[in-house]
mmCIF file of C-alpha atoms in Angstrom:
data_model
loop_
_atom_site.group_PDB
_atom_site.id
_atom_site.type_symbol
_atom_site.label_atom_id
_atom_site.label_comp_id
_atom_site.label_asym_id
_atom_site.label_seq_id
_atom_site.Cartn_x
_atom_site.Cartn_y
_atom_site.Cartn_z
ATOM 1 C CA UNK A 1 6.988 19.629 34.705
ATOM 2 C CA UNK A 2 3.848 17.755 34.272
ATOM 3 C CA UNK A 3 1.099 18.620 32.089
ATOM 4 C CA UNK A 4 -2.263 18.040 32.978
ATOM 5 C CA UNK A 5 -4.181 15.999 30.720
ATOM 6 C CA UNK A 6 -8.281 15.796 30.480
ATOM 7 C CA UNK A 7 -9.947 12.487 29.082
ATOM 8 C CA UNK A 8 -13.184 12.082 28.372
ATOM 9 C CA UNK A 9 -15.066 8.524 28.625
ATOM 10 C CA UNK A 10 -18.515 7.447 27.767
ATOM 11 C CA UNK A 11 -21.028 4.287 28.879
ATOM 12 C CA UNK A 12 -23.870 3.606 26.911
ATOM 13 C CA UNK A 13 -25.959 1.933 29.434
ATOM 14 C CA UNK A 14 -29.449 0.583 30.320
ATOM 15 C CA UNK A 15 -31.631 3.643 30.592
ATOM 16 C CA UNK A 16 -28.989 6.068 30.410
ATOM 17 C CA UNK A 17 -26.120 7.679 28.813
ATOM 18 C CA UNK A 18 -22.907 8.399 31.018
ATOM 19 C CA UNK A 19 -20.499 10.653 30.482
ATOM 20 C CA UNK A 20 -17.272 11.276 32.932
ATOM 21 C CA UNK A 21 -14.547 14.062 32.362
ATOM 22 C CA UNK A 22 -11.359 13.557 34.432
ATOM 23 C CA UNK A 23 -8.134 15.186 34.496
ATOM 24 C CA UNK A 24 -4.985 13.398 35.178
ATOM 25 C CA UNK A 25 -1.851 15.501 37.197
ATOM 26 C CA UNK A 26 0.967 14.176 38.422
ATOM 27 C CA UNK A 27 -0.348 10.579 38.761
ATOM 28 C CA UNK A 28 -3.600 11.529 40.152
ATOM 29 C CA UNK A 29 -7.299 11.545 39.413
ATOM 30 C CA UNK A 30 -9.502 14.260 39.581
ATOM 31 C CA UNK A 31 -12.894 14.027 38.430
ATOM 32 C CA UNK A 32 -14.163 17.102 36.660
ATOM 33 C CA UNK A 33 -17.517 16.362 35.991
ATOM 34 C CA UNK A 34 -19.782 13.245 35.270
ATOM 35 C CA UNK A 35 -23.110 13.418 32.805
ATOM 36 C CA UNK A 36 -26.078 11.033 33.243
ATOM 37 C CA UNK A 37 -28.932 11.496 30.911
ATOM 38 C CA UNK A 38 -31.934 9.297 30.634
ATOM 39 C CA UNK A 39 -32.155 7.149 27.275
ATOM 40 C CA UNK A 40 -34.310 4.434 26.115
ATOM 41 C CA UNK A 41 -32.455 3.456 23.133
ATOM 42 C CA UNK A 42 -31.055 0.438 24.358
ATOM 43 C CA UNK A 43 -32.134 -3.019 25.564
ATOM 44 C CA UNK A 44 -30.158 -5.794 26.618
ATOM 45 C CA UNK A 45 -27.146 -4.243 25.905
ATOM 46 C CA UNK A 46 -28.153 -3.505 21.951
ATOM 47 C CA UNK A 47 -28.916 -0.171 20.534
ATOM 48 C CA UNK A 48 -32.540 -0.612 19.301
ATOM 49 C CA UNK A 49 -32.962 3.331 18.848
ATOM 50 C CA UNK A 50 -30.069 5.391 17.393
ATOM 51 C CA UNK A 51 -31.426 8.405 17.037
ATOM 52 C CA UNK A 52 -31.942 8.320 20.710
ATOM 53 C CA UNK A 53 -28.986 7.295 21.920
ATOM 54 C CA UNK A 54 -27.210 9.835 19.606
ATOM 55 C CA UNK A 55 -29.802 12.632 21.110
ATOM 56 C CA UNK A 56 -28.668 11.779 24.830
ATOM 57 C CA UNK A 57 -25.014 12.055 23.874
ATOM 58 C CA UNK A 58 -25.282 15.201 22.669
ATOM 59 C CA UNK A 59 -27.362 16.554 25.401
ATOM 60 C CA UNK A 60 -24.638 15.033 27.630
ATOM 61 C CA UNK A 61 -22.102 16.671 25.782
ATOM 62 C CA UNK A 62 -23.864 20.209 25.623
ATOM 63 C CA UNK A 63 -24.036 20.196 29.571
ATOM 64 C CA UNK A 64 -20.651 19.266 30.334
ATOM 65 C CA UNK A 65 -19.216 21.731 27.813
ATOM 66 C CA UNK A 66 -21.203 24.084 29.042
ATOM 67 C CA UNK A 67 -20.049 23.557 32.665
ATOM 68 C CA UNK A 68 -16.591 23.081 32.052
ATOM 69 C CA UNK A 69 -15.843 25.908 29.565
ATOM 70 C CA UNK A 70 -14.298 23.979 26.753
ATOM 71 C CA UNK A 71 -15.020 21.497 23.851
ATOM 72 C CA UNK A 72 -15.077 17.587 23.944
ATOM 73 C CA UNK A 73 -13.708 16.034 20.856
ATOM 74 C CA UNK A 74 -12.411 12.645 21.521
ATOM 75 C CA UNK A 75 -13.362 10.218 24.004
ATOM 76 C CA UNK A 76 -12.952 6.866 25.561
ATOM 77 C CA UNK A 77 -15.606 4.093 24.658
ATOM 78 C CA UNK A 78 -16.562 1.411 27.181
ATOM 79 C CA UNK A 79 -18.392 -1.721 25.110
ATOM 80 C CA UNK A 80 -20.743 -4.214 26.639
ATOM 81 C CA UNK A 81 -19.163 -7.231 27.624
ATOM 82 C CA UNK A 82 -21.229 -9.297 24.946
ATOM 83 C CA UNK A 83 -19.545 -12.304 23.261
ATOM 84 C CA UNK A 84 -16.544 -12.305 25.273
ATOM 85 C CA UNK A 85 -13.599 -14.247 24.109
ATOM 86 C CA UNK A 86 -10.059 -14.452 25.063
ATOM 87 C CA UNK A 87 -7.073 -16.451 23.500
ATOM 88 C CA UNK A 88 -3.263 -16.663 24.845
ATOM 89 C CA UNK A 89 -0.444 -16.270 21.658
ATOM 90 C CA UNK A 90 2.804 -17.151 22.083
ATOM 91 C CA UNK A 91 5.755 -14.937 20.030
ATOM 92 C CA UNK A 92 9.092 -15.824 19.208
ATOM 93 C CA UNK A 93 11.383 -12.690 18.811
ATOM 94 C CA UNK A 94 14.860 -13.373 17.777
ATOM 95 C CA UNK A 95 17.409 -10.360 18.369
ATOM 96 C CA UNK A 96 19.140 -10.407 15.084
ATOM 97 C CA UNK A 97 20.860 -6.653 15.027
ATOM 98 C CA UNK A 98 23.707 -7.888 17.304
ATOM 99 C CA UNK A 99 22.894 -5.935 20.440
ATOM 100 C CA UNK A 100 22.244 -9.021 22.134
ATOM 101 C CA UNK A 101 19.478 -6.599 24.431
ATOM 102 C CA UNK A 102 15.931 -5.896 24.303
ATOM 103 C CA UNK A 103 14.687 -2.978 23.111
ATOM 104 C CA UNK A 104 11.256 -1.216 22.697
ATOM 105 C CA UNK A 105 10.799 -2.203 18.933
ATOM 106 C CA UNK A 106 11.707 -5.879 19.623
ATOM 107 C CA UNK A 107 8.569 -5.967 22.166
ATOM 108 C CA UNK A 108 6.677 -3.972 19.570
ATOM 109 C CA UNK A 109 7.940 -6.388 16.652
ATOM 110 C CA UNK A 110 6.237 -9.396 19.135
ATOM 111 C CA UNK A 111 3.257 -7.538 19.928
ATOM 112 C CA UNK A 112 2.586 -6.705 16.308
ATOM 113 C CA UNK A 113 2.906 -10.659 15.306
ATOM 114 C CA UNK A 114 0.252 -11.819 17.891
ATOM 115 C CA UNK A 115 -2.700 -8.993 17.628
ATOM 116 C CA UNK A 116 -2.810 -10.556 13.884
ATOM 117 C CA UNK A 117 -4.800 -13.424 15.289
ATOM 118 C CA UNK A 118 -8.628 -13.323 14.226
ATOM 119 C CA UNK A 119 -11.046 -15.705 16.385
ATOM 120 C CA UNK A 120 -13.872 -15.493 14.212
ATOM 121 C CA UNK A 121 -15.880 -13.223 11.805
ATOM 122 C CA UNK A 122 -18.451 -12.231 14.569
ATOM 123 C CA UNK A 123 -15.737 -10.955 16.960
ATOM 124 C CA UNK A 124 -12.889 -8.089 16.900
ATOM 125 C CA UNK A 125 -10.137 -7.493 19.329
ATOM 126 C CA UNK A 126 -10.405 -5.116 22.306
ATOM 127 C CA UNK A 127 -7.928 -5.350 24.914
ATOM 128 C CA UNK A 128 -4.677 -7.041 26.109
ATOM 129 C CA UNK A 129 -5.773 -8.941 28.924
ATOM 130 C CA UNK A 130 -1.804 -9.352 30.053
ATOM 131 C CA UNK A 131 1.318 -9.657 28.558
ATOM 132 C CA UNK A 132 4.188 -11.796 30.291
ATOM 133 C CA UNK A 133 8.046 -12.084 29.006
ATOM 134 C CA UNK A 134 10.324 -15.150 29.418
ATOM 135 C CA UNK A 135 13.952 -14.150 29.056
ATOM 136 C CA UNK A 136 16.572 -16.701 29.714
ATOM 137 C CA UNK A 137 13.866 -18.871 31.549
ATOM 138 C CA UNK A 138 12.703 -15.845 33.555
ATOM 139 C CA UNK A 139 9.479 -14.652 33.928
ATOM 140 C CA UNK A 140 8.642 -10.637 33.609
ATOM 141 C CA UNK A 141 5.439 -8.765 34.185
ATOM 142 C CA UNK A 142 6.810 -5.659 33.213
ATOM 143 C CA UNK A 143 9.054 -5.184 29.709
ATOM 144 C CA UNK A 144 12.123 -6.310 29.963
ATOM 145 C CA UNK A 145 14.181 -3.298 28.225
ATOM 146 C CA UNK A 146 17.977 -3.763 28.043
ATOM 147 C CA UNK A 147 17.633 -7.180 29.109
ATOM 148 C CA UNK A 148 20.484 -9.573 27.392
ATOM 149 C CA UNK A 149 19.592 -12.562 25.593
ATOM 150 C CA UNK A 150 19.620 -13.881 21.788
ATOM 151 C CA UNK A 151 16.157 -14.479 21.908
ATOM 152 C CA UNK A 152 12.895 -14.155 24.332
ATOM 153 C CA UNK A 153 9.213 -15.248 24.286
ATOM 154 C CA UNK A 154 6.137 -12.943 24.892
ATOM 155 C CA UNK A 155 3.233 -14.722 26.103
ATOM 156 C CA UNK A 156 -0.278 -12.330 25.029
ATOM 157 C CA UNK A 157 -3.520 -12.645 26.510
ATOM 158 C CA UNK A 158 -6.293 -10.976 24.287
ATOM 159 C CA UNK A 159 -9.715 -10.087 24.729
ATOM 160 C CA UNK A 160 -12.359 -10.113 21.833
ATOM 161 C CA UNK A 161 -15.799 -8.971 21.985
ATOM 162 C CA UNK A 162 -19.071 -9.027 19.846
ATOM 163 C CA UNK A 163 -18.150 -6.857 16.564
ATOM 164 C CA UNK A 164 -22.005 -6.096 15.945
ATOM 165 C CA UNK A 165 -22.119 -4.379 19.364
ATOM 166 C CA UNK A 166 -18.540 -2.846 18.818
ATOM 167 C CA UNK A 167 -19.616 -1.367 15.260
ATOM 168 C CA UNK A 168 -23.377 -0.120 16.453
ATOM 169 C CA UNK A 169 -21.988 1.895 19.488
ATOM 170 C CA UNK A 170 -19.111 3.480 17.701
ATOM 171 C CA UNK A 171 -21.575 4.523 15.273
ATOM 172 C CA UNK A 172 -23.481 6.410 17.737
ATOM 173 C CA UNK A 173 -20.253 8.268 18.786
ATOM 174 C CA UNK A 174 -19.274 9.346 15.558
ATOM 175 C CA UNK A 175 -23.022 10.344 14.739
ATOM 176 C CA UNK A 176 -22.482 12.687 17.780
ATOM 177 C CA UNK A 177 -19.782 13.987 16.067
ATOM 178 C CA UNK A 178 -16.944 12.736 18.506
ATOM 179 C CA UNK A 179 -13.713 10.851 17.577
ATOM 180 C CA UNK A 180 -13.104 7.676 19.425
ATOM 181 C CA UNK A 181 -9.737 7.769 21.432
ATOM 182 C CA UNK A 182 -9.800 4.137 22.528
ATOM 183 C CA UNK A 183 -12.063 1.201 23.447
ATOM 184 C CA UNK A 184 -12.318 -1.210 26.120
ATOM 185 C CA UNK A 185 -14.686 -3.755 27.681
ATOM 186 C CA UNK A 186 -16.698 -1.892 30.506
ATOM 187 C CA UNK A 187 -15.921 -5.767 32.725
ATOM 188 C CA UNK A 188 -12.094 -4.790 31.855
ATOM 189 C CA UNK A 189 -12.387 -0.869 32.628
ATOM 190 C CA UNK A 190 -14.110 -1.537 35.764
ATOM 191 C CA UNK A 191 -11.521 -4.375 37.315
ATOM 192 C CA UNK A 192 -8.565 -1.878 36.648
ATOM 193 C CA UNK A 193 -10.176 0.608 38.389
ATOM 194 C CA UNK A 194 -10.946 -1.297 41.426
ATOM 195 C CA UNK A 195 -8.267 -3.589 41.502
ATOM 196 C CA UNK A 196 -10.284 -6.728 40.889
ATOM 197 C CA UNK A 197 -7.488 -7.568 38.385
ATOM 198 C CA UNK A 198 -4.672 -7.036 41.089
ATOM 199 C CA UNK A 199 -6.884 -9.028 43.824
ATOM 200 C CA UNK A 200 -7.300 -11.792 41.430
ATOM 201 C CA UNK A 201 -3.870 -12.940 41.981
ATOM 202 C CA UNK A 202 -4.178 -14.417 45.118
ATOM 203 C CA UNK A 203 -7.873 -15.890 44.353
ATOM 204 C CA UNK A 204 -10.689 -15.937 41.968
ATOM 205 C CA UNK A 205 -12.755 -12.642 41.794
ATOM 206 C CA UNK A 206 -16.432 -12.638 40.623
ATOM 207 C CA UNK A 207 -16.972 -9.129 39.283
ATOM 208 C CA UNK A 208 -20.940 -8.118 39.568
ATOM 209 C CA UNK A 209 -21.797 -5.365 37.105
ATOM 210 C CA UNK A 210 -25.445 -5.134 37.915
ATOM 211 C CA UNK A 211 -27.292 -2.693 35.964
ATOM 212 C CA UNK A 212 -31.001 -1.879 35.360
ATOM 213 C CA UNK A 213 -31.965 -4.934 33.076
ATOM 214 C CA UNK A 214 -28.997 -7.040 33.241
ATOM 215 C CA UNK A 215 -26.152 -8.186 35.247
ATOM 216 C CA UNK A 216 -22.530 -8.941 33.546
ATOM 217 C CA UNK A 217 -20.561 -11.747 35.937
ATOM 218 C CA UNK A 218 -16.895 -11.332 35.089
ATOM 219 C CA UNK A 219 -14.723 -14.233 36.288
ATOM 220 C CA UNK A 220 -10.616 -12.906 36.894
ATOM 221 C CA UNK A 221 -8.149 -15.244 37.696
ATOM 222 C CA UNK A 222 -4.332 -15.461 37.839
ATOM 223 C CA UNK A 223 -4.669 -11.377 36.982
ATOM 224 C CA UNK A 224 -6.539 -11.866 33.886
ATOM 225 C CA UNK A 225 -9.997 -11.763 32.828
ATOM 226 C CA UNK A 226 -11.140 -15.157 32.018
ATOM 227 C CA UNK A 227 -14.897 -14.882 31.116
ATOM 228 C CA UNK A 228 -18.119 -13.200 31.169
ATOM 229 C CA UNK A 229 -21.821 -14.245 31.513
ATOM 230 C CA UNK A 230 -24.883 -12.205 31.286
ATOM 231 C CA UNK A 231 -27.637 -12.606 33.828
ATOM 232 C CA UNK A 232 -30.829 -11.161 32.173
ATOM 233 C CA UNK A 233 -31.978 -9.979 35.486
ATOM 234 C CA UNK A 234 -31.148 -6.780 36.870
ATOM 235 C CA UNK A 235 -32.099 -4.068 39.787
ATOM 236 C CA UNK A 236 -35.481 -3.514 37.780
ATOM 237 C CA UNK A 237 -36.537 -6.879 38.861
ATOM 238 C CA UNK A 238 -35.881 -6.043 42.497
ATOM 239 C CA UNK A 239 -38.414 -2.982 42.083
ATOM 240 C CA UNK A 240 -40.930 -4.630 39.427
ATOM 241 C CA UNK A 241 -43.697 -5.258 42.003
ATOM 242 C CA UNK A 242 -43.207 -2.326 43.723
ATOM 243 C CA UNK A 243 -43.926 -0.167 40.994
ATOM 244 C CA UNK A 244 -46.834 -2.211 39.874
ATOM 245 C CA UNK A 245 -48.490 -2.267 43.105
ATOM 246 C CA UNK A 246 -48.273 0.981 43.936
ATOM 247 C CA UNK A 247 -47.880 3.062 40.438
ATOM 248 C CA UNK A 248 -44.836 4.540 41.303
ATOM 249 C CA UNK A 249 -41.860 5.578 38.544
ATOM 250 C CA UNK A 250 -38.378 4.007 38.157
ATOM 251 C CA UNK A 251 -36.658 7.166 39.815
ATOM 252 C CA UNK A 252 -38.857 6.739 43.440
ATOM 253 C CA UNK A 253 -38.519 2.893 43.782
ATOM 254 C CA UNK A 254 -34.391 3.613 42.932
ATOM 255 C CA UNK A 255 -34.561 6.139 45.615
ATOM 256 C CA UNK A 256 -36.582 4.063 47.966
ATOM 257 C CA UNK A 257 -34.019 0.926 47.873
ATOM 258 C CA UNK A 258 -30.835 3.331 47.359
ATOM 259 C CA UNK A 259 -31.614 5.216 50.793
ATOM 260 C CA UNK A 260 -34.555 3.590 52.875
ATOM 261 C CA UNK A 261 -34.702 0.160 51.990
ATOM 262 C CA UNK A 262 -33.106 -2.360 54.798
ATOM 263 C CA UNK A 263 -33.161 -6.278 55.017
ATOM 264 C CA UNK A 264 -33.213 -6.106 59.005
ATOM 265 C CA UNK A 265 -36.980 -7.342 60.207
ATOM 266 C CA UNK A 266 -36.436 -5.755 63.188
ATOM 267 C CA UNK A 267 -35.660 -2.193 61.627
ATOM 268 C CA UNK A 268 -38.467 -2.721 59.171
ATOM 269 C CA UNK A 269 -40.992 -1.502 61.409
ATOM 270 C CA UNK A 270 -44.682 0.068 60.392
ATOM 271 C CA UNK A 271 -43.293 3.792 60.345
ATOM 272 C CA UNK A 272 -44.212 5.194 57.034
ATOM 273 C CA UNK A 273 -40.972 6.061 54.949
ATOM 274 C CA UNK A 274 -42.706 7.409 51.945
ATOM 275 C CA UNK A 275 -46.040 8.975 50.929
ATOM 276 C CA UNK A 276 -47.236 10.051 47.619
ATOM 277 C CA UNK A 277 -50.389 11.716 46.572
ATOM 278 C CA UNK A 278 -51.762 10.383 43.096
ATOM 279 C CA UNK A 279 -54.669 11.361 41.114
ATOM 280 C CA UNK A 280 -56.928 8.738 42.406
ATOM 281 C CA UNK A 281 -55.262 7.291 45.704
ATOM 282 C CA UNK A 282 -53.034 8.248 48.325
ATOM 283 C CA UNK A 283 -49.677 6.212 48.295
ATOM 284 C CA UNK A 284 -48.040 5.243 52.000
ATOM 285 C CA UNK A 285 -45.540 2.834 52.294
ATOM 286 C CA UNK A 286 -44.252 1.647 55.461
ATOM 287 C CA UNK A 287 -40.440 0.009 55.856
ATOM 288 C CA UNK A 288 -41.812 -3.214 56.352
ATOM 289 C CA UNK A 289 -43.894 -3.129 53.345
ATOM 290 C CA UNK A 290 -41.286 -1.967 51.341
ATOM 291 C CA UNK A 291 -38.803 -5.073 52.418
ATOM 292 C CA UNK A 292 -41.388 -7.543 52.068
ATOM 293 C CA UNK A 293 -42.123 -6.411 48.732
ATOM 294 C CA UNK A 294 -38.638 -6.335 47.509
ATOM 295 C CA UNK A 295 -36.813 -8.961 49.587
ATOM 296 C CA UNK A 296 -38.058 -12.242 48.091
ATOM 297 C CA UNK A 297 -36.589 -10.699 44.593
ATOM 298 C CA UNK A 298 -33.274 -9.672 45.522
ATOM 299 C CA UNK A 299 -33.145 -13.174 47.325
ATOM 300 C CA UNK A 300 -34.065 -14.960 43.809
ATOM 301 C CA UNK A 301 -31.427 -12.836 42.172
ATOM 302 C CA UNK A 302 -28.705 -13.609 44.384
ATOM 303 C CA UNK A 303 -29.870 -17.777 44.447
ATOM 304 C CA UNK A 304 -29.378 -17.186 40.429
ATOM 305 C CA UNK A 305 -26.039 -15.745 40.970
ATOM 306 C CA UNK A 306 -25.139 -18.450 43.524
ATOM 307 C CA UNK A 307 -26.214 -21.332 40.719
ATOM 308 C CA UNK A 308 -24.070 -19.799 38.084
ATOM 309 C CA UNK A 309 -20.726 -19.232 40.103
ATOM 310 C CA UNK A 310 -21.326 -22.680 42.253
ATOM 311 C CA UNK A 311 -18.624 -24.239 40.132
ATOM 312 C CA UNK A 312 -16.275 -21.557 40.392
ATOM 313 C CA UNK A 313 -16.748 -21.540 44.392
ATOM 314 C CA UNK A 314 -16.297 -25.525 44.503
ATOM 315 C CA UNK A 315 -12.528 -25.078 42.955
ATOM 316 C CA UNK A 316 -11.017 -22.375 44.566
ATOM 317 C CA UNK A 317 -11.734 -19.616 47.308
ATOM 318 C CA UNK A 318 -13.708 -16.914 45.706
ATOM 319 C CA UNK A 319 -14.156 -13.072 46.198
ATOM 320 C CA UNK A 320 -17.214 -11.616 44.843
ATOM 321 C CA UNK A 321 -17.043 -7.576 43.776
ATOM 322 C CA UNK A 322 -20.696 -5.865 43.331
ATOM 323 C CA UNK A 323 -20.117 -2.676 40.904
ATOM 324 C CA UNK A 324 -22.493 -0.729 38.580
ATOM 325 C CA UNK A 325 -25.559 1.621 39.443
ATOM 326 C CA UNK A 326 -27.320 -1.677 41.251
ATOM 327 C CA UNK A 327 -24.401 -1.487 43.748
ATOM 328 C CA UNK A 328 -25.383 2.193 44.871
ATOM 329 C CA UNK A 329 -28.552 0.455 46.382
ATOM 330 C CA UNK A 330 -28.744 -0.395 50.364
ATOM 331 C CA UNK A 331 -30.336 -3.682 49.237
ATOM 332 C CA UNK A 332 -26.128 -4.295 48.401
ATOM 333 C CA UNK A 333 -25.769 -5.193 51.991
ATOM 334 C CA UNK A 334 -28.091 -8.157 51.997
ATOM 335 C CA UNK A 335 -26.321 -9.211 48.332
ATOM 336 C CA UNK A 336 -23.014 -9.142 49.782
ATOM 337 C CA UNK A 337 -23.986 -11.273 53.114
ATOM 338 C CA UNK A 338 -25.788 -13.855 51.773
ATOM 339 C CA UNK A 339 -23.456 -14.306 48.887
ATOM 340 C CA UNK A 340 -20.107 -14.558 51.107
ATOM 341 C CA UNK A 341 -21.636 -17.074 53.058
ATOM 342 C CA UNK A 342 -21.282 -19.661 49.928
ATOM 343 C CA UNK A 343 -17.561 -18.545 49.540
#
């Protein structure tokens, strides 16, 4: 009989801490609870106020535990894709026990060899990008258990992340009285869930992880994460002028772009879509004003993305996948439409 397994994962993102609890049963994933707690302790993917981050983690845990009725002790931790590096290593494994067939411990032996590789003092190994096996001149993507041979090769792609960032994030988790079950690059984890890695077998895929203050561009090709680049502009750049002009909060601006924004000039008329009574004035925003205020910022951001990805697009047909909290905006439609014209 299949047993239910429950996992908790944590992402310390721009302006909030995210906790997701899910249940795995008979190969299916059921999301039990998602908690988001506002937090101002992270700037440019660096923890600048540990106390605020730890408190936000504890608040998220308390809310989830009260709702679900059980204690959360261990979590999977998503690490920001900062200073990501990759390397490919090959291991030659000889089968010397006389069986002339591959066993699991042979593969473990080869894996132990390749993960000894260090790329520098400023990075640490986080994920195995991809493993392929060459047995009798035939390439396998899955473990070739029981294949007959005298020796075989393992080609292992490894991903490393910024050491300082890893330790600062891990320290916050531990101070919240949690154990870490495993680490994963956030861009790599997103690609696993959205099937980006599989899609990149046929063509290049650029994954855009759009958050409040930044956007991570991750290039996937041949089923592997090849590189990551960081744009220091997130969806807050879309609403910066809107906040200043009408003295609105981040939450209000987010909801306006998430639910009401349109880039279609015919749809964006003079109909009032938002009213707020402030102390010294009454704020009224029409659909047209919302578009005229935000659309230039969105188009400017799209131009930066296109410029950054132009060498990739010239080489090979490329697919863009928009993820992150910013993908919840209705403005993501104009992002997709404009970018796809370049692919």
